[in-house]
XYZ file of C-alpha atoms in Angstrom:
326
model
C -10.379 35.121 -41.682
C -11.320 31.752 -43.918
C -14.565 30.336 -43.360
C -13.274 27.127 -42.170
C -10.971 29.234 -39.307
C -14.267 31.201 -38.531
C -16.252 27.640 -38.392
C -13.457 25.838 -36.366
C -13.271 28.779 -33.792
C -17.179 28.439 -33.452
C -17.168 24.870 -32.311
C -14.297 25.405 -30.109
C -16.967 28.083 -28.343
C -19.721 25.517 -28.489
C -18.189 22.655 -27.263
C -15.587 24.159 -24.640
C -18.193 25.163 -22.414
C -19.966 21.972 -22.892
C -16.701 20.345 -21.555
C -16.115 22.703 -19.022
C -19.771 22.327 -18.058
C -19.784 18.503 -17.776
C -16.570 18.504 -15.546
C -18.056 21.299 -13.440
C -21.324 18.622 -12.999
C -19.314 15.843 -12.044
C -20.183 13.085 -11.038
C -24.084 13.255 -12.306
C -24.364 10.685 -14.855
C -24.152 7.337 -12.320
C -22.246 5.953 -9.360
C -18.650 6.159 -9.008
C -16.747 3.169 -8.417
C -14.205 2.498 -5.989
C -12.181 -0.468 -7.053
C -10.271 -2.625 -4.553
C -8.320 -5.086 -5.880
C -8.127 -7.571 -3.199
C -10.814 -9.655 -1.756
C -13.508 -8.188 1.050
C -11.713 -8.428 4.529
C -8.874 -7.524 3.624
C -7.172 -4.077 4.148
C -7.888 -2.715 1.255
C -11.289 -3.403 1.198
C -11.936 -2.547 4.996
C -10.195 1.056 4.138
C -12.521 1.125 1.044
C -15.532 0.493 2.730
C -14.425 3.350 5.137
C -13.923 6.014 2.739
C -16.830 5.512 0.115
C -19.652 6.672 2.290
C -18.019 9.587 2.982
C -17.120 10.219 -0.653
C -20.285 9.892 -1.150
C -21.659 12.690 0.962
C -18.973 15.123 -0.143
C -19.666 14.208 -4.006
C -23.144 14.286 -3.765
C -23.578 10.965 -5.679
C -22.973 7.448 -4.681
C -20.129 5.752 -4.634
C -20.025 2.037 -4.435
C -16.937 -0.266 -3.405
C -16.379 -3.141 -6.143
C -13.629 -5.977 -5.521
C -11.652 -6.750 -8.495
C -9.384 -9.794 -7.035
C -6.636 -11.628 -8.354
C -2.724 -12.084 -8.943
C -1.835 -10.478 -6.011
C -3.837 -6.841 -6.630
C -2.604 -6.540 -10.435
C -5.712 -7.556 -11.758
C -8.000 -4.544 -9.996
C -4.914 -2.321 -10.302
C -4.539 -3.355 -14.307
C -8.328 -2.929 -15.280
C -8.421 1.154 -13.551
C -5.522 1.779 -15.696
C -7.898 1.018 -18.668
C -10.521 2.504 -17.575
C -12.222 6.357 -19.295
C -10.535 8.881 -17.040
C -14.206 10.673 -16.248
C -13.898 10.340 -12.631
C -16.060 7.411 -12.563
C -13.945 4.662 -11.850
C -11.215 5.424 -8.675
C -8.512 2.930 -7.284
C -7.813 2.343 -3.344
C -3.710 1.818 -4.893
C -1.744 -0.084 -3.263
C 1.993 -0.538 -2.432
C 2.459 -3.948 -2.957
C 1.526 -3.729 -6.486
C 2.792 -0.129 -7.543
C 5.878 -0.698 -5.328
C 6.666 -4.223 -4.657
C 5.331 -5.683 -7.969
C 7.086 -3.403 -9.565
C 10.254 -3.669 -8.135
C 10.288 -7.763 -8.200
C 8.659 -8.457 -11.488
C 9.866 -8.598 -15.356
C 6.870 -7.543 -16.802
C 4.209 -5.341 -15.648
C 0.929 -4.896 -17.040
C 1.045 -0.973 -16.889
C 3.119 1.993 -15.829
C 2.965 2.069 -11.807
C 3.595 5.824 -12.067
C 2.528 6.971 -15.659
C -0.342 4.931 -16.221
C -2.435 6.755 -13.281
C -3.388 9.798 -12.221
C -1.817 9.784 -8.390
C -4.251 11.924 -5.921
C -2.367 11.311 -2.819
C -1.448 8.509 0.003
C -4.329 7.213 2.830
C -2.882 5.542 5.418
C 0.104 3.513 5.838
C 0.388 0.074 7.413
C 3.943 -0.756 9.412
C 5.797 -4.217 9.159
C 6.474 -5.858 12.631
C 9.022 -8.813 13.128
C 6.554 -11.149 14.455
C 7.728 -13.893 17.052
C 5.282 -16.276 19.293
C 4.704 -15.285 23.134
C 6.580 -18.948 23.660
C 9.891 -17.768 21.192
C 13.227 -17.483 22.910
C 14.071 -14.596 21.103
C 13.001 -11.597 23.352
C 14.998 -8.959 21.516
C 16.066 -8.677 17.560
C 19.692 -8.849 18.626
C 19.109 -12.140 19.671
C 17.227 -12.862 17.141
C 19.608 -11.543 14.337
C 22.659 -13.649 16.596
C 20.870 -16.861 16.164
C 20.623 -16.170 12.181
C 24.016 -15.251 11.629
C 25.273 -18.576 12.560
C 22.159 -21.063 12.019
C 19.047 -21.134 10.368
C 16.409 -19.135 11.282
C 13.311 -19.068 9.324
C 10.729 -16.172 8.579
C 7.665 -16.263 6.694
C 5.661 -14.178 4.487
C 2.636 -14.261 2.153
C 4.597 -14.816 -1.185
C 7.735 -14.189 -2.874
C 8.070 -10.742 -4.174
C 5.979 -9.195 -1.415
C 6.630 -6.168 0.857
C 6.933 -9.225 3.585
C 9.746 -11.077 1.921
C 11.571 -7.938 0.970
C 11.367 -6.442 4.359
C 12.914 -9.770 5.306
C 15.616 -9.824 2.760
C 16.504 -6.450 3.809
C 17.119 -7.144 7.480
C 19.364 -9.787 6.107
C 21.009 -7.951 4.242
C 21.691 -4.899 6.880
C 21.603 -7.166 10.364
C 24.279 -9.335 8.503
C 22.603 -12.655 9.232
C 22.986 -15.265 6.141
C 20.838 -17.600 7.573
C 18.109 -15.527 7.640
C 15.575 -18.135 5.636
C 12.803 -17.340 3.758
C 9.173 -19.363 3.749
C 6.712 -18.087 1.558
C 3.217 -18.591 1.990
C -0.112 -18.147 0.204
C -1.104 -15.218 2.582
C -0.335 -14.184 5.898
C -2.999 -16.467 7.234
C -1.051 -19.557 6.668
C 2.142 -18.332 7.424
C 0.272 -16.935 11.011
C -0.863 -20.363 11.575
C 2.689 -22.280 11.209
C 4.519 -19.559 13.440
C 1.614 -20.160 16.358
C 2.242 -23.902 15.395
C 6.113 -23.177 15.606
C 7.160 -24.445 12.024
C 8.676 -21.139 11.242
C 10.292 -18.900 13.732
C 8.753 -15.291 12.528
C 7.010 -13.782 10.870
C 6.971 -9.752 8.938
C 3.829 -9.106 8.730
C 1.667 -5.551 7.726
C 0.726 -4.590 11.631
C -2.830 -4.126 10.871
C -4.219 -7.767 11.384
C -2.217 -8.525 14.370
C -2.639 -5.605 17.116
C -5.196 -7.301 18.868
C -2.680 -10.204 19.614
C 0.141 -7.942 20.477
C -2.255 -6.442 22.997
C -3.425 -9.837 24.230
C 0.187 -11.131 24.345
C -0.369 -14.349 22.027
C 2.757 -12.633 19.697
C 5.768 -10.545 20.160
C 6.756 -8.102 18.710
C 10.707 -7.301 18.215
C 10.628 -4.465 16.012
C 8.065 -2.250 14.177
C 9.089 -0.285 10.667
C 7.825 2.956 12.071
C 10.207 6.376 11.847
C 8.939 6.260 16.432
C 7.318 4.242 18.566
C 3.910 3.754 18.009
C 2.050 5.533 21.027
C -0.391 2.304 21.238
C 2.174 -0.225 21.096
C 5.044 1.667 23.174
C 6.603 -1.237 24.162
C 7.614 -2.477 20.463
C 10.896 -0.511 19.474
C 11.496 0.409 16.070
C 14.113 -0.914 13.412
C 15.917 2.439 13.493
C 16.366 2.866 17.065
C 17.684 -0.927 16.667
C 20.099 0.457 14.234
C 18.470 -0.588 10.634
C 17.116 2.997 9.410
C 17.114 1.360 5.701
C 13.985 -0.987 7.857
C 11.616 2.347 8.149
C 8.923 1.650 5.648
C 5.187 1.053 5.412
C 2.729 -0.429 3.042
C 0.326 2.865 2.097
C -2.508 3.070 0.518
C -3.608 5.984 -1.787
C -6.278 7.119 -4.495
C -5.613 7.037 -7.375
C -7.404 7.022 -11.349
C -6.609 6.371 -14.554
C -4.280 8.699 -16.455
C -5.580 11.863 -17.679
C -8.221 12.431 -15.126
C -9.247 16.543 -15.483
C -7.800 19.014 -13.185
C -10.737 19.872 -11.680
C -12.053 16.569 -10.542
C -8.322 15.864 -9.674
C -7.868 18.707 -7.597
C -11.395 18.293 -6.048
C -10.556 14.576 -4.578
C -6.779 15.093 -3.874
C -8.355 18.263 -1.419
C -10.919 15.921 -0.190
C -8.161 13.073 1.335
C -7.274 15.085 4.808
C -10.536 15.920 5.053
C -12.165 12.353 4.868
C -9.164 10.787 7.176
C -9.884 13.854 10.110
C -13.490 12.477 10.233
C -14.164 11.641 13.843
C -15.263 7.762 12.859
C -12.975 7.451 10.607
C -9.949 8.173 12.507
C -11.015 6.097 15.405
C -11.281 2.890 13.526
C -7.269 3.485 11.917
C -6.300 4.126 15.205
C -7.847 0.555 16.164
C -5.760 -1.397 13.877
C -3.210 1.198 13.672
C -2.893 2.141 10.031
C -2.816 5.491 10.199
C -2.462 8.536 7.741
C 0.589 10.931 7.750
C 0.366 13.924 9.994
C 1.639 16.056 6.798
C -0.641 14.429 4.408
C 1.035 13.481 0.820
C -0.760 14.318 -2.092
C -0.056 15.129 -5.457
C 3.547 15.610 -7.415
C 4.964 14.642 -3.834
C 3.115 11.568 -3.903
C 4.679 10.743 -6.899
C 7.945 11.127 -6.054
C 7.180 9.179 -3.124
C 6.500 6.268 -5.262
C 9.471 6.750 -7.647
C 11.642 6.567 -5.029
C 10.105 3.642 -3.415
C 10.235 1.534 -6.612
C 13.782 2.582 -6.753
C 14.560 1.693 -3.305
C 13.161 -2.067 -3.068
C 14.416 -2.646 -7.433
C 18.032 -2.309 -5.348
C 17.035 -4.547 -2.421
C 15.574 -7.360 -4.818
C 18.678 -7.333 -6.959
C 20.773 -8.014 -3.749
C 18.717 -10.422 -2.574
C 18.342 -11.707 -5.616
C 14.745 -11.894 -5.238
C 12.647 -11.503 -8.940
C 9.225 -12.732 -9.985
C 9.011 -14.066 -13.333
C 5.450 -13.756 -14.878
């Protein structure tokens, strides 16, 4: 054997166990961070703040929750994808920016799919058609009546969002042309001109608004759940309503930059069910009723999950003709 063949097999000993070593002590070096790229309060951050001390226990080394804001979650979502893939720096991902974004905007600033390393899906948020307690529509046929032959008007917390193309969809499938959209800067507007009656619904991620379902300030005429939610039994769902195509969330997941090494991989996707079974955990999704899969999705399945998702809502924005130039 050369020398050089007998040299470059000798590093390869040396520094494969050092490699194999360093993964194996992971994390010891620092803090890992858990980025959420929307503000604190939100979802996203409430989920985050959930999971990290958990993570924490299980990893044996602190993980802290840091909110990257901005542009609607692309800005968080963006810097991950740039980040080393050492298992220092984890996403809470999101579906309206791997999913939504995706499927309304020209340009992206990375690969939703490629770009990451995809451990698997946390919980998933339901859309509810909104209406207020005083609304004369009691039932979604009645509602989707009145917006086939005059305007009715929903709102939503921006063009492009899961919102808006939950909304186009129904108008698409329920066959109601008058179906009018009124985007908002957030939900919290939006909430505050349907309880105001300047807009006659509202789609809406369930999360926010169970307590005023249960206090009977709103209505709701149809959740996106595949059933009935057992705390809400009273709200029927799109499909049972005839609008399967309506049967959708928006999920949350973890997720790293590309490239992230098997072992840590395999180490946090394992860890998901685990975390979401814990006793306090599962309480407080079951409050706001943004729950995790009873099958939970993780890995190449959760991929595919979001290929076909992007797929899905590309079609339903080219019908509705619904695209966010940026």
């Amino acid at each position: 054997m050369k020398r050089r063949h007998v040299l470059a097999a000798g590093i390869s000993a040396l520094t494969a166990p050092a490699w194999t070593s360093a993964q194996s002590a992971w994390p010891s070096r620092g803090p890992v961070r858990l980025v959420a790229q929307f503000p604190p309060g939100g979802l996203v951050d409430t989920v985050s703040r959930m999971m990290a001390p958990h993570l924490s226990q299980a990893l044996g080394q602190t993980v802290v929750v840091e909110n990257r804001a901005g542009a609607g979650g692309l800005i968080g979502t963006d810097y991950v994808s740039k980040q080393p893939a050492d298992g220092y720096t984890l996403l809470v991902s999101h579906a309206s920016v791997h999913i939504y974004a995706t499927a309304t905007r020209k340009v992206m600033p990375f690969d939703p799919v490629n770009d990451f390393s995809h451990m698997g899906m946390l919980v998933e948020a339901p859309m509810v058609l909104l209406v207020r307690a005083q609304s004369p529509f009691q039932t979604l046929e009645q509602y989707l009546t009145a917006a086939r032959t005059r305007p009715v008007r929903y709102g939503s917390s921006g063009i492009g969002s899961a919102n808006h193309l939950f909304g186009e969809m129904l108008k698409i499938e329920g066959k109601a042309p008058q179906h009018d959209h009124i985007p908002y800067q957030g939900s919290s507007p939006a909430m505050q001109d349907l309880l105001g009656g300047q807009i006659d619904s509202l789609l809406d991620p369930i999360t926010t608004n169970v307590a005023q379902l249960k206090a009977g300030s709103l209505r709701a005429l149809a959740v996106s759940t595949p059933s009935r939610l057992p705390a809400l039994p009273n709200i029927p769902t799109f499909a049972e309503l005839g609008f399967p195509k309506l049967t959708g969330s928006q999920w949350l997941g973890l997720s790293a930059p590309k490239g992230l090494p098997a072992p840590i991989l395999a180490r946090l996707t394992a860890l998901i069910p685990e975390i979401l079974a814990k006793p306090d955990i599962a309480a407080r999704l079951e409050e706001i009723q943004t729950l995790p899969r009873k099958n939970a999705v993780v890995g190449t399945e959760f991929v595919q999950l979001i290929n076909a998702q992007i797929d899905t809502w590309r079609s339903v924005a080219k019908l509705a003709n619904v695209e966010v130039i940026t």
